[in-house]
Structure formats: structure tokens, C-alpha cells
């Protein structure tokens, strides 16, 4: 129902994170950010509509697994857990919030400053 990495993809992501950490540690001359975030969006599989209640229930499930609090604001619900400066964040966005966002940006590319 939800669009997440397959077990094989998950293993590749975890291996890639470890490889990146080892690489940055071995190459201190390469700049790194002071923080890092893994974002998981709770959305339906391609072509599958998921209602707001199901998305919020899935977020609650993930929050319990991650031992993370859920915070909600303006139709956007998040659960995050920090590991030092590294954060795991799961997000579910209500459809009304998504619709408002799409409406706000519906003119993008069509309206801009006058060119000389």
C-alpha cells in the first residue's frame, strides 16, 4: 500500500550510508555538512490513493517503532528521531494541505518579473 524501499533497496541504502561515513572519515579534507537527514514520505504506491487517516495511522506505527514523538501542524504530520546531528524523519501530509500547495504553485513558470 505504501511506497518504501524493497528489502534489497533498504540493504543498499544502509550499506551506502556506512560507505559514505567511512569515506568521509578517511578523507577529512572533503567538506561535510554539520547535519544530515533521512526523509521518508508516507505516500501510496504508484497509482494507489491513500486517505489521510491511513497515512496518519502509518505515521503513528512508524513513530512507535522509532520511539519518536508525532508532531502535527497545518496538515503536515512528522515523527523524527535524532542520532546526534543525523535525523530520521517520517512525514505524512493531508490531501487538503497537498492541494493547497499545488494551488499555490500552479502559476509557477507562468508569472515572473518583467524582463527589460
mmCIF file of C-alpha atoms in Angstrom:
data_model
loop_
_atom_site.group_PDB
_atom_site.id
_atom_site.type_symbol
_atom_site.label_atom_id
_atom_site.label_comp_id
_atom_site.label_asym_id
_atom_site.label_seq_id
_atom_site.Cartn_x
_atom_site.Cartn_y
_atom_site.Cartn_z
ATOM 1 C CA UNK A 1 0.000 0.000 0.000
ATOM 2 C CA UNK A 2 2.822 2.427 0.840
ATOM 3 C CA UNK A 3 5.828 3.210 -1.314
ATOM 4 C CA UNK A 4 9.012 2.262 0.552
ATOM 5 C CA UNK A 5 12.320 0.686 -0.397
ATOM 6 C CA UNK A 6 12.256 -3.041 -1.015
ATOM 7 C CA UNK A 7 14.360 -5.148 1.381
ATOM 8 C CA UNK A 8 17.162 -5.238 -1.227
ATOM 9 C CA UNK A 9 16.991 -1.460 -1.753
ATOM 10 C CA UNK A 10 16.955 -0.903 2.015
ATOM 11 C CA UNK A 11 20.101 -3.017 2.387
ATOM 12 C CA UNK A 12 21.764 -0.981 -0.373
ATOM 13 C CA UNK A 13 20.845 2.310 1.344
ATOM 14 C CA UNK A 14 22.232 1.099 4.677
ATOM 15 C CA UNK A 15 25.430 -0.136 3.014
ATOM 16 C CA UNK A 16 25.735 3.165 1.150
ATOM 17 C CA UNK A 17 25.366 5.163 4.372
ATOM 18 C CA UNK A 18 28.106 3.114 6.013
ATOM 19 C CA UNK A 19 30.314 3.509 2.946
ATOM 20 C CA UNK A 20 29.734 7.274 2.946
ATOM 21 C CA UNK A 21 30.577 7.526 6.665
ATOM 22 C CA UNK A 22 33.776 5.515 6.163
ATOM 23 C CA UNK A 23 34.723 7.598 3.125
ATOM 24 C CA UNK A 24 34.202 10.924 4.901
ATOM 25 C CA UNK A 25 36.166 9.668 7.895
ATOM 26 C CA UNK A 26 39.045 8.554 5.649
ATOM 27 C CA UNK A 27 39.033 11.828 3.665
ATOM 28 C CA UNK A 28 38.791 14.668 6.216
ATOM 29 C CA UNK A 29 39.743 17.208 3.537
ATOM 30 C CA UNK A 30 36.343 16.704 1.850
ATOM 31 C CA UNK A 31 33.729 19.089 3.293
ATOM 32 C CA UNK A 32 30.671 17.660 5.006
ATOM 33 C CA UNK A 33 27.516 19.248 6.319
ATOM 34 C CA UNK A 34 27.092 19.781 10.043
ATOM 35 C CA UNK A 35 23.867 17.760 9.894
ATOM 36 C CA UNK A 36 22.131 15.134 7.782
ATOM 37 C CA UNK A 37 18.550 13.917 7.416
ATOM 38 C CA UNK A 38 16.889 10.760 6.077
ATOM 39 C CA UNK A 39 13.352 11.632 4.962
ATOM 40 C CA UNK A 40 10.630 9.038 4.442
ATOM 41 C CA UNK A 41 7.423 10.319 2.836
ATOM 42 C CA UNK A 42 4.304 8.325 3.595
ATOM 43 C CA UNK A 43 2.632 8.120 0.202
ATOM 44 C CA UNK A 44 0.772 5.419 -1.667
ATOM 45 C CA UNK A 45 2.306 3.122 -4.221
ATOM 46 C CA UNK A 46 2.185 4.487 -7.767
ATOM 47 C CA UNK A 47 -1.463 4.832 -8.776
ATOM 48 C CA UNK A 48 -2.785 3.973 -5.299
ATOM 49 C CA UNK A 49 -4.778 6.591 -3.417
ATOM 50 C CA UNK A 50 -4.246 6.551 0.345
ATOM 51 C CA UNK A 51 -6.606 8.524 2.562
ATOM 52 C CA UNK A 52 -5.453 10.861 5.308
ATOM 53 C CA UNK A 53 -6.479 8.530 8.144
ATOM 54 C CA UNK A 54 -4.416 5.672 6.698
ATOM 55 C CA UNK A 55 -1.380 7.939 6.236
ATOM 56 C CA UNK A 56 -1.627 9.195 9.811
ATOM 57 C CA UNK A 57 -2.061 5.637 11.137
ATOM 58 C CA UNK A 58 1.069 4.588 9.242
ATOM 59 C CA UNK A 59 2.954 7.555 10.690
ATOM 60 C CA UNK A 60 1.846 6.546 14.194
ATOM 61 C CA UNK A 61 3.090 2.991 13.512
ATOM 62 C CA UNK A 62 6.489 4.256 12.328
ATOM 63 C CA UNK A 63 6.712 6.661 15.270
ATOM 64 C CA UNK A 64 6.128 3.794 17.709
ATOM 65 C CA UNK A 65 8.791 1.667 16.004
ATOM 66 C CA UNK A 66 11.263 4.565 16.055
ATOM 67 C CA UNK A 67 10.310 5.639 19.591
ATOM 68 C CA UNK A 68 9.689 9.109 18.186
ATOM 69 C CA UNK A 69 7.005 11.671 19.036
ATOM 70 C CA UNK A 70 4.466 12.729 16.397
ATOM 71 C CA UNK A 71 4.054 16.433 15.760
ATOM 72 C CA UNK A 72 1.271 17.883 13.620
ATOM 73 C CA UNK A 73 0.952 21.345 12.155
ATOM 74 C CA UNK A 74 -1.251 22.647 9.350
ATOM 75 C CA UNK A 75 -1.958 19.219 7.892
ATOM 76 C CA UNK A 76 1.647 18.053 7.994
ATOM 77 C CA UNK A 77 2.468 15.274 10.449
ATOM 78 C CA UNK A 78 6.027 14.258 11.307
ATOM 79 C CA UNK A 79 7.875 11.839 13.532
ATOM 80 C CA UNK A 80 11.602 12.254 13.897
ATOM 81 C CA UNK A 81 14.402 10.677 15.833
ATOM 82 C CA UNK A 82 17.861 12.147 16.154
ATOM 83 C CA UNK A 83 21.194 10.354 16.208
ATOM 84 C CA UNK A 84 23.484 13.216 17.115
ATOM 85 C CA UNK A 85 23.343 15.593 14.135
ATOM 86 C CA UNK A 86 21.730 12.884 11.956
ATOM 87 C CA UNK A 87 17.926 12.693 11.859
ATOM 88 C CA UNK A 88 15.427 10.093 10.661
ATOM 89 C CA UNK A 89 12.126 11.784 9.733
ATOM 90 C CA UNK A 90 8.836 10.293 8.540
ATOM 91 C CA UNK A 91 6.218 12.661 7.130
ATOM 92 C CA UNK A 92 2.552 12.320 6.199
ATOM 93 C CA UNK A 93 0.775 15.245 4.553
ATOM 94 C CA UNK A 94 -3.013 15.551 4.441
ATOM 95 C CA UNK A 95 -4.570 15.809 0.979
ATOM 96 C CA UNK A 96 -6.031 19.275 1.687
ATOM 97 C CA UNK A 97 -2.518 20.520 2.513
ATOM 98 C CA UNK A 98 -1.153 18.972 -0.698
ATOM 99 C CA UNK A 99 -3.976 20.548 -2.714
ATOM 100 C CA UNK A 100 -3.242 23.965 -1.193
ATOM 101 C CA UNK A 101 0.458 23.567 -2.017
ATOM 102 C CA UNK A 102 -0.293 22.584 -5.616
ATOM 103 C CA UNK A 103 -2.683 25.539 -5.992
ATOM 104 C CA UNK A 104 -0.077 27.926 -4.624
ATOM 105 C CA UNK A 105 2.491 26.789 -7.169
ATOM 106 C CA UNK A 106 0.101 26.281 -10.091
ATOM 107 C CA UNK A 107 1.292 29.539 -11.666
ATOM 108 C CA UNK A 108 4.989 28.700 -11.309
ATOM 109 C CA UNK A 109 6.742 29.285 -14.592
ATOM 110 C CA UNK A 110 3.869 31.391 -15.927
ATOM 111 C CA UNK A 111 4.309 34.531 -13.882
ATOM 112 C CA UNK A 112 7.576 36.330 -13.336
ATOM 113 C CA UNK A 113 9.171 39.742 -13.327
ATOM 114 C CA UNK A 114 9.042 41.825 -16.488
ATOM 115 C CA UNK A 115 12.185 41.448 -18.493
ATOM 116 C CA UNK A 116 13.904 44.583 -19.797
#
